[in-house]
Amino acid sequence: MSHLPDPEQKIPLMFRAQIKGRSQLHFIDQNKQEQDSERWVSEWIERVDTKQPEFGEDVKTHTYTFPWRFVTNGGQDEGIIRPVMGAYGFPFYPGSSMKGIFCQACTSEQRERYRLTKNGDEPSLLRFHGGYPVNDWTQNLLDIVHPQQGWQVKTTDTRDKPRGESAFALISLYQPTFEFGISSLLPDTNWDEVWQIWEKALGFGLGCRVSSGYGLAQARLEGEEEKALPTQGNLLYKCHLTGKGQAPKLLDSEDGEFRPNIFRGAVRGHALRIFGGLTGDKTAEDLVDTLFGGVRGEGTQGLLAIAFKSSHLKIEPFQAGYGEPTYQVTGELRWLLTQSLAAAQQECLKKLIRGLMRFTMLFGGFGKSWRRADHREFYDNYYRNKKKPLIGCHWQWHGNSLAEAIPVRNLNQVAPFIEAVQQTAKEWMSLQGITAKPNNKAPWREIWHPKNVEVWGRIAEDEDDSLAIQWFHQPYQRNDGSLGQPELSIKRSSVTGFVGRMSQVGRIWHRMYPKVILGTNPNDPNGRNVPRRTREYLELLTIFPDDSDECQDFLGFLDQQAEIDSSGKSFQRLWGELAE
């Protein structure tokens, strides 16, 4: 009698417990050739019924496109988010969930009319049949979540990532097109109103991870044409941006993907740094969780969500490097209020999110390698004659949002701007019943406190005039035999974040911030000034000093150059304890 070898290994992962040795869908093992999540997805799409479910004849339907990702957590596998599945494994959006967000979008009169009140004894007059993807939804299903707050901001020793901050897999639908169905028991149903309510609900986002940009529908399909949907929610702030940098790779391929949640991640990190400089660690984390949401304790639903709509997006490999995927993107970013607030709090929050966005744009960027200026833009020689990895990103205000750069167009405006953002943060804290206590600051590596950070700056004439970008790769002070001047470098030190063979988070940010001025508009009969780009840049270094010799030598060098340089070409200290 023959026996099947290793019969337990023949069981599909979908039917295995989420424990080590059986199935760990969320865990990414760099030593494995195929991740459990990859195998799970391949087994799923191999066996799923390819025939799309059909609604009944009495069901009215509309079809909508989603420009990025969409997932409703099935809740069946512990530790991983993955879609709800219907019969034969087909993903769907449940009718019960559909009814819930429809009710939220109704007025009280509409809820009464359609008998959607929670305490009603009679069944509702509308039936919600859920939704199904109608395009090829089987591509790019593997998604990733990578919490980095502790490693990027908090820990003083960045050689090891804090527990719980590894990358985790999740499974979501990529750019799906969904058909949703509703039927009615009313003989004279006003379908225009019903679909208007549903599209209002869509504007708030479906499924989970909505605050990070997931589940936002873009348009309704009418034949071959798309009718754009308005984004719902209380608009706090919007701006137009253009940027380029390194795109993250998909887990199961070498392809890149532009992920709009980089905006939320960057702004959340800077909010944590600013609040961390004004109060203790737990209070700072509570304040940030209130704004952006969090998973500590029982979890917190944040006040803020993002919606990004790209007008141009290009993903291509970096040919001068190792083929890593890159993005070029232009679009509109919106910050939305997800809950009701008192008028004073809402006005302060508008001011705060605008200040945080300006702060993020001034000192860095978004996504991978945001701490460095884009070497393709400002150090073209770096890639000549030899393949090297892509370093840095570059973001700019775009279109009507060019005016957002006006508050900081000269070096002497940097310090007042920082202090204005801190003051707004204090006002928000006060409205939450919290008093700022800078002397009780958080014990983190990167907090915005004058005793913890220094900002240095100079004006660069154009993109070829960056002074600091070469210092990351060669000595900033050469050996001068005649004077006994030692060679000094921050390369491979704790300052730049690469010590020996160990990659770490460094203690320095480098930004080339495009300088914008107010100039006359020849087409304006009233002669009003308009923002205008110049060839110049504010070259900024943000440094969180440590006690290493390399760091202290570098700060001494900057001090010395600032004292002896009368031309204004050297860096000047703009903010920090010694600049006050």
XYZ file of C-alpha atoms in Angstrom:
580
model
C 0.000 0.000 0.000
C 1.511 3.339 -1.099
C 1.571 6.363 1.141
C 1.464 10.023 0.126
C 4.714 11.613 1.357
C 4.297 14.669 3.586
C 0.508 14.811 3.223
C 0.277 17.903 5.456
C 2.279 19.890 2.895
C -0.354 19.186 0.221
C -3.031 21.111 2.085
C -3.565 24.592 0.540
C -2.397 27.411 2.810
C -5.901 28.855 2.875
C -6.944 25.965 5.112
C -3.968 26.004 7.466
C -3.604 27.575 10.893
C -1.560 30.767 11.088
C 1.294 29.329 13.121
C 4.972 28.758 12.462
C 5.593 25.667 10.378
C 2.068 25.647 8.937
C 1.347 29.064 7.430
C 2.491 32.602 8.251
C 0.946 34.816 5.615
C 1.883 38.144 7.173
C 5.542 37.233 7.782
C 8.186 38.086 5.162
C 11.198 35.769 5.358
C 14.115 37.171 3.355
C 15.710 33.719 3.245
C 12.734 32.074 1.539
C 12.556 31.862 -2.220
C 8.744 31.940 -2.108
C 6.852 33.655 0.683
C 3.797 31.972 2.215
C 1.734 34.939 1.035
C 2.953 34.417 -2.558
C 1.999 30.747 -2.457
C -1.368 31.580 -0.869
C -2.166 34.029 -3.673
C -1.064 31.632 -6.439
C -3.174 28.822 -4.934
C -6.142 31.189 -4.643
C -6.178 32.523 -8.212
C -5.403 29.056 -9.587
C -8.575 27.583 -8.067
C -10.975 30.544 -7.984
C -14.007 30.411 -10.248
C -13.220 32.765 -13.151
C -16.883 33.320 -13.964
C -18.015 36.661 -12.595
C -21.108 36.509 -10.349
C -24.257 38.014 -11.859
C -26.917 40.094 -10.142
C -30.606 39.272 -10.481
C -32.844 41.003 -12.995
C -34.468 43.170 -10.332
C -31.122 44.519 -9.102
C -29.930 47.898 -10.299
C -26.171 48.186 -10.761
C -23.458 50.772 -11.301
C -19.774 50.221 -11.937
C -16.908 52.233 -10.383
C -13.152 52.413 -10.786
C -10.626 52.558 -7.952
C -7.305 54.220 -8.912
C -5.176 52.473 -6.293
C -5.833 49.624 -3.849
C -8.964 48.328 -2.176
C -9.471 45.721 0.547
C -12.152 44.735 3.023
C -10.659 42.519 5.675
C -12.175 39.055 5.718
C -11.046 38.603 9.319
C -10.561 34.872 8.804
C -6.795 34.629 9.140
C -5.204 36.028 12.279
C -2.525 38.641 11.715
C -3.163 39.399 8.044
C -5.588 41.573 6.127
C -7.028 39.846 3.063
C -10.212 40.225 1.008
C -13.627 38.855 1.882
C -14.463 35.890 -0.367
C -17.821 34.684 -1.582
C -18.828 31.452 -3.244
C -16.057 29.670 -5.134
C -13.425 32.057 -3.766
C -14.526 35.175 -5.650
C -13.665 38.441 -3.788
C -16.579 40.718 -2.994
C -17.702 43.687 -0.923
C -20.432 42.510 1.496
C -23.944 43.887 1.223
C -23.996 44.424 5.002
C -20.963 46.709 4.754
C -22.559 48.459 1.799
C -25.699 49.115 3.823
C -23.674 50.475 6.728
C -21.842 53.170 4.777
C -25.005 53.968 2.774
C -26.800 54.719 6.032
C -23.961 56.971 7.157
C -24.289 58.989 3.948
C -28.084 59.428 4.331
C -29.838 62.342 5.954
C -32.166 61.450 8.828
C -35.167 61.975 6.521
C -33.683 59.593 3.922
C -33.030 56.945 6.566
C -36.672 57.150 7.641
C -37.951 56.989 4.063
C -35.960 53.859 3.233
C -36.506 52.341 6.713
C -32.796 52.212 7.454
C -33.019 53.224 11.103
C -31.325 50.826 13.509
C -34.290 50.497 15.847
C -36.950 50.049 13.187
C -39.201 46.974 13.473
C -39.893 46.774 9.745
C -37.380 45.534 7.158
C -35.598 48.143 5.103
C -36.996 48.993 1.694
C -33.602 48.827 0.015
C -31.608 45.625 -0.423
C -27.841 45.855 -0.766
C -26.357 43.010 -2.774
C -22.704 43.892 -2.398
C -20.120 44.388 -5.121
C -17.752 42.309 -7.259
C -14.685 43.166 -9.343
C -15.443 43.053 -13.073
C -11.932 43.608 -14.451
C -8.879 41.343 -14.167
C -8.390 41.592 -10.416
C -5.811 38.773 -10.157
C -2.740 40.944 -10.793
C -0.503 42.611 -8.145
C -2.481 41.220 -5.210
C 0.436 41.115 -2.799
C 0.676 44.301 -0.782
C 2.944 45.399 2.054
C 2.694 47.267 5.355
C 5.922 48.548 6.827
C 5.655 50.406 10.161
C 8.880 52.361 10.783
C 7.958 55.016 13.336
C 10.244 53.674 16.047
C 13.225 53.092 13.757
C 12.874 56.372 11.872
C 12.176 58.675 14.819
C 12.546 57.154 18.258
C 15.365 54.701 18.835
C 18.803 56.102 19.574
C 20.503 52.899 18.395
C 19.447 52.247 14.807
C 21.500 49.108 14.273
C 18.491 46.972 15.142
C 14.904 47.737 14.226
C 12.443 47.903 17.134
C 10.254 44.853 17.629
C 7.200 44.845 15.386
C 8.658 47.122 12.713
C 9.486 44.584 10.039
C 7.574 44.601 6.775
C 4.311 42.628 6.782
C 2.376 41.240 3.863
C -1.275 41.932 3.198
C -3.463 41.020 0.230
C -5.467 43.716 -1.532
C -7.022 44.310 -4.935
C -4.970 46.583 -7.209
C -6.868 49.161 -9.306
C -10.082 47.136 -9.373
C -13.297 48.032 -11.162
C -16.317 47.091 -9.014
C -19.958 46.587 -9.886
C -22.358 47.242 -6.981
C -25.992 46.152 -6.810
C -29.046 47.580 -5.034
C -32.702 46.555 -5.283
C -35.799 48.192 -3.845
C -39.247 47.222 -2.550
C -40.573 50.698 -3.349
C -42.552 50.809 -6.598
C -41.569 54.402 -7.323
C -37.960 54.404 -6.134
C -36.019 57.564 -6.893
C -32.942 55.815 -8.271
C -31.153 59.060 -8.987
C -31.280 59.836 -5.270
C -30.255 56.307 -4.269
C -27.156 56.336 -6.465
C -26.369 59.890 -5.405
C -26.322 58.735 -1.776
C -24.203 55.718 -2.674
C -21.669 57.863 -4.537
C -21.497 60.191 -1.575
C -20.663 57.130 0.549
C -18.031 56.037 -1.985
C -16.350 59.415 -1.640
C -15.554 58.635 2.001
C -13.837 55.383 1.021
C -14.697 51.701 1.293
C -13.104 48.906 3.267
C -10.137 49.255 5.586
C -6.992 51.434 5.543
C -9.076 54.279 4.094
C -7.083 56.909 6.009
C -3.993 55.737 4.078
C -5.659 56.230 0.706
C -7.129 52.756 0.157
C -10.679 52.213 -1.108
C -11.304 55.614 -2.695
C -13.390 55.339 -5.852
C -12.435 57.653 -8.696
C -15.183 57.456 -11.312
C -18.418 55.812 -12.412
C -18.254 53.927 -15.692
C -20.956 54.863 -18.202
C -20.244 52.714 -21.210
C -16.691 53.533 -22.275
C -16.632 56.882 -20.464
C -15.834 57.733 -16.864
C -17.755 60.233 -14.762
C -15.491 61.571 -12.026
C -16.725 61.288 -8.451
C -16.231 64.106 -5.937
C -14.124 63.260 -2.885
C -16.294 63.524 0.217
C -15.330 64.432 3.748
C -14.610 67.859 5.137
C -11.704 69.246 3.101
C -9.069 70.729 5.396
C -6.258 71.348 2.932
C -5.278 70.563 -0.642
C -2.162 71.157 -2.696
C -0.592 70.196 -6.005
C 2.766 68.414 -5.926
C 5.236 66.948 -8.359
C 8.020 64.586 -7.382
C 10.334 61.765 -8.355
C 12.179 59.079 -6.440
C 12.547 55.349 -5.937
C 9.354 53.313 -6.069
C 8.890 50.325 -3.740
C 8.883 46.909 -5.384
C 5.938 44.577 -5.312
C 6.531 41.518 -3.151
C 6.074 39.012 -5.948
C 7.849 40.812 -8.808
C 10.495 43.380 -9.694
C 7.828 45.883 -10.757
C 7.473 49.161 -8.889
C 4.365 50.836 -7.519
C 3.718 54.440 -6.484
C 2.007 54.345 -3.098
C 0.009 57.456 -2.044
C 0.295 56.481 1.635
C 3.850 57.894 1.578
C 2.298 61.329 2.158
C 0.521 60.260 5.323
C 3.595 58.399 6.591
C 5.937 61.356 6.120
C 3.618 63.938 7.683
C 2.799 61.621 10.594
C 6.528 61.188 11.272
C 7.158 64.930 11.340
C 4.137 65.479 13.603
C 5.667 62.967 16.026
C 9.018 64.792 15.927
C 7.365 68.158 16.602
C 5.083 66.974 19.412
C 7.998 64.968 20.842
C 9.886 68.229 21.296
C 6.973 69.798 23.168
C 5.905 67.064 25.596
C 6.665 63.573 26.904
C 6.732 60.462 24.729
C 3.349 58.959 25.665
C 1.517 62.266 25.284
C 3.201 62.899 21.933
C 2.150 59.453 20.676
C -1.422 59.990 21.897
C -1.592 63.322 20.056
C -0.340 61.755 16.818
C -2.720 58.781 17.147
C -5.602 61.229 17.565
C -4.658 62.872 14.271
C -3.615 59.917 12.130
C -5.012 56.864 13.905
C -3.114 54.125 15.706
C -3.158 50.488 16.745
C -1.937 50.866 20.316
C -4.301 49.509 22.945
C -7.800 49.191 21.513
C -6.854 51.278 18.474
C -7.732 54.837 17.515
C -9.585 56.156 14.478
C -7.703 59.216 13.296
C -9.191 62.586 12.448
C -7.293 62.797 9.153
C -7.437 60.878 5.890
C -5.748 61.489 2.557
C -6.942 61.356 -1.046
C -4.392 61.642 -3.855
C -5.358 61.965 -7.506
C -2.497 61.784 -9.984
C -2.600 63.692 -13.265
C 0.663 62.122 -14.438
C 2.430 58.959 -13.297
C 5.377 57.164 -14.862
C 7.092 54.075 -13.469
C 10.356 53.022 -15.097
C 13.642 51.322 -14.128
C 16.696 53.386 -13.198
C 19.042 52.482 -16.030
C 22.144 54.170 -14.562
C 21.796 52.081 -11.410
C 20.671 48.508 -10.823
C 17.323 48.755 -12.546
C 15.462 49.712 -9.366
C 11.963 51.040 -10.160
C 11.451 54.810 -10.073
C 8.405 57.064 -10.208
C 7.656 60.488 -11.617
C 4.314 61.774 -10.416
C 2.213 64.932 -10.446
C -1.116 65.250 -8.712
C -3.423 66.778 -6.135
C -3.211 65.766 -2.474
C -6.185 66.348 -0.188
C -6.328 66.085 3.584
C -9.826 65.283 4.829
C -11.472 65.492 8.225
C -13.173 62.191 9.031
C -15.104 63.252 12.147
C -16.993 66.248 13.477
C -15.019 68.858 15.412
C -15.823 72.098 17.172
C -15.218 75.144 14.963
C -12.126 76.292 16.890
C -10.529 72.845 16.721
C -11.281 72.508 13.015
C -9.681 75.856 12.203
C -6.605 74.989 14.253
C -6.351 71.587 12.556
C -6.467 73.257 9.128
C -3.602 75.485 10.177
C -1.677 72.551 11.647
C -1.920 70.239 8.616
C -0.918 73.073 6.303
C 2.088 73.816 8.492
C 3.058 70.129 8.627
C 2.873 69.840 4.835
C 5.055 72.929 4.379
C 7.449 71.583 7.004
C 7.694 68.224 5.205
C 8.342 69.896 1.863
C 10.944 72.293 3.270
C 13.143 69.740 5.025
C 12.768 66.533 3.024
C 10.316 64.711 0.822
C 8.205 61.573 0.670
C 8.898 57.872 0.367
C 12.197 56.033 0.043
C 15.430 57.968 0.641
C 13.597 61.173 1.591
C 16.513 62.260 3.798
C 18.712 62.907 0.738
C 18.531 65.232 -2.240
C 18.053 63.399 -5.524
C 21.520 62.607 -6.865
C 20.180 62.428 -10.444
C 19.152 66.063 -10.130
C 21.999 67.546 -8.101
C 25.011 65.215 -8.481
C 24.893 63.822 -11.983
C 28.603 62.924 -11.943
C 27.926 60.375 -9.219
C 26.502 57.932 -11.751
C 29.067 58.339 -14.513
C 31.103 55.316 -15.568
C 29.775 53.068 -12.785
C 26.447 51.594 -11.706
C 25.372 52.820 -8.291
C 22.127 52.637 -6.329
C 19.601 55.417 -6.643
C 19.858 57.938 -3.804
C 17.373 60.620 -2.816
C 14.102 62.050 -4.043
C 12.983 65.498 -5.161
C 9.582 67.073 -4.536
C 8.266 70.496 -5.546
C 5.111 72.536 -5.188
C 3.222 72.541 -8.468
C 0.797 74.799 -10.310
C -1.374 76.950 -8.068
C 0.387 75.552 -4.993
C 3.647 77.336 -5.852
C 2.484 80.004 -3.398
C 2.978 77.485 -0.556
C 6.736 78.101 -0.873
C 6.432 81.862 -0.306
C 6.597 81.777 3.553
C 10.183 80.438 3.300
C 11.963 82.002 0.346
C 15.037 83.259 2.208
C 17.298 81.759 4.856
C 16.227 84.264 7.507
C 12.650 82.954 7.250
C 13.515 79.369 8.219
C 13.660 79.893 12.006
C 10.411 81.941 12.208
C 8.670 79.282 10.129
C 9.795 76.451 12.451
C 8.641 78.399 15.482
C 5.281 79.171 13.834
C 4.653 75.453 13.234
C 5.594 74.687 16.836
C 3.228 77.417 18.032
C 0.369 75.923 16.013
C 1.149 72.519 17.541
C 0.979 74.104 21.008
C -2.400 75.655 20.169
C -3.716 72.261 19.085
C -2.406 70.715 22.303
C -4.156 73.410 24.318
C -7.459 72.657 22.579
C -6.971 69.013 23.644
C -6.465 70.123 27.241
C -2.692 69.510 27.156
C -0.035 72.010 28.213
C 3.219 72.037 26.272
C 6.245 71.112 28.410
C 9.394 71.358 26.243
C 11.572 70.620 29.275
C 9.866 67.230 29.518
C 10.563 66.311 25.872
C 10.465 62.755 24.537
C 13.760 60.792 24.822
C 13.928 60.062 21.088
C 16.684 60.492 18.513
C 14.765 62.834 16.229
C 12.658 65.405 18.056
C 12.273 69.049 17.152
C 13.822 70.799 20.136
C 16.585 73.466 20.027
C 18.837 71.280 22.202
C 18.359 68.283 19.930
C 18.574 69.533 16.346
C 20.453 72.109 14.289
C 19.462 73.507 10.894
C 22.133 74.881 8.587
C 21.515 76.576 5.261
C 22.938 78.411 2.270
C 21.692 79.624 -1.099
C 22.712 77.442 -4.049
C 22.863 79.245 -7.389
C 21.403 76.349 -9.385
C 21.132 72.553 -9.434
C 24.890 72.205 -10.015
C 25.846 74.307 -7.004
C 25.079 71.891 -4.150
C 27.962 72.086 -1.667
C 26.980 69.290 0.730
C 25.954 66.505 -1.630
C 29.576 65.480 -2.259
C 30.314 65.340 1.466
C 28.244 62.156 1.721
C 30.722 60.393 -0.577
C 34.135 62.044 -0.090
C 35.961 64.068 2.583
C 34.592 67.515 3.334
C 38.101 68.550 4.468
C 41.147 67.388 2.533
C 44.529 66.577 4.041
C 46.765 69.632 3.767
C 50.332 68.515 4.422
C 51.749 72.034 4.726
C 49.443 73.027 7.574
C 48.974 69.583 9.100
C 45.242 69.787 8.389
C 43.671 66.317 8.850
C 41.332 64.710 6.359
C 37.804 64.669 7.746
C 34.754 62.792 6.483
C 31.225 61.849 7.543
C 31.109 58.954 5.089
C 30.419 55.594 6.767
C 29.673 57.216 10.118
C 26.675 57.498 12.439
C 26.035 60.915 10.879
C 25.224 59.533 7.448
C 23.836 56.238 8.727
C 26.220 53.686 7.297
C 28.763 52.274 9.712
C 31.066 49.601 8.336
C 28.733 47.128 6.661
C 25.698 48.010 8.777
C 23.032 50.234 7.220
C 21.398 52.525 9.780
C 19.190 55.589 9.925
C 21.532 58.565 9.831
C 21.419 61.810 11.781
C 21.447 64.225 8.860
C 18.914 65.330 6.252
C 19.934 67.105 3.053
C 17.387 69.110 1.055
C 17.597 71.256 -2.079
C 14.423 73.331 -1.710
C 13.467 75.290 -4.838
C 13.451 79.024 -4.175
C 10.247 80.822 -5.109
C 9.847 84.594 -5.191
C 7.008 87.026 -5.744
C 7.260 88.691 -9.137
C 5.018 90.897 -11.239
C 2.564 89.305 -13.620
C 2.721 91.094 -17.001
C -0.724 89.731 -17.887
C -2.365 91.221 -14.796
C -3.654 94.783 -15.439
C -3.614 95.418 -11.673
C 0.074 94.526 -11.423
C -0.421 91.971 -8.658
C 2.549 89.821 -7.700
C 2.555 86.095 -8.407
C 4.857 83.299 -7.147
C 7.617 82.430 -9.590
C 10.346 79.778 -9.590
C 13.966 80.873 -9.701
C 17.107 78.918 -10.555
C 18.225 79.103 -6.914
C 17.700 76.617 -4.082
C 17.728 76.781 -0.317
C 20.304 74.096 0.488
C 19.454 72.860 3.979
C 21.165 70.450 6.373
C 19.165 69.201 9.356
C 21.407 67.519 11.931
C 20.498 65.595 15.095
C 23.950 65.533 16.747
C 25.440 62.652 18.706
C 28.694 62.462 20.666
C 30.713 60.750 17.941
C 33.979 62.330 16.832
C 32.739 62.430 13.239
C 29.676 64.446 14.203
C 31.509 66.879 16.471
C 34.259 67.404 13.882
C 31.660 68.102 11.201
C 29.785 70.654 13.316
C 33.106 72.298 14.133
C 33.925 72.474 10.432
C 30.576 74.113 9.654
C 31.149 76.652 12.449
C 34.637 77.447 11.204
C 33.531 77.885 7.590
C 30.651 80.141 8.638
C 33.049 82.406 10.579
C 35.736 82.803 7.912
C 33.499 83.003 4.839
C 32.475 86.536 3.963
C 31.014 85.611 0.560
C 27.900 83.963 1.962
C 28.611 80.725 0.073
C 29.122 78.604 3.198
C 26.458 77.130 5.438
C 25.097 79.313 8.251
C 23.403 77.976 11.370
C 19.721 78.900 11.083
C 18.103 77.129 14.041
C 19.196 75.283 17.157
C 20.403 76.214 20.614
C 23.580 77.957 19.414
C 21.667 79.920 16.787
C 19.359 81.556 19.334
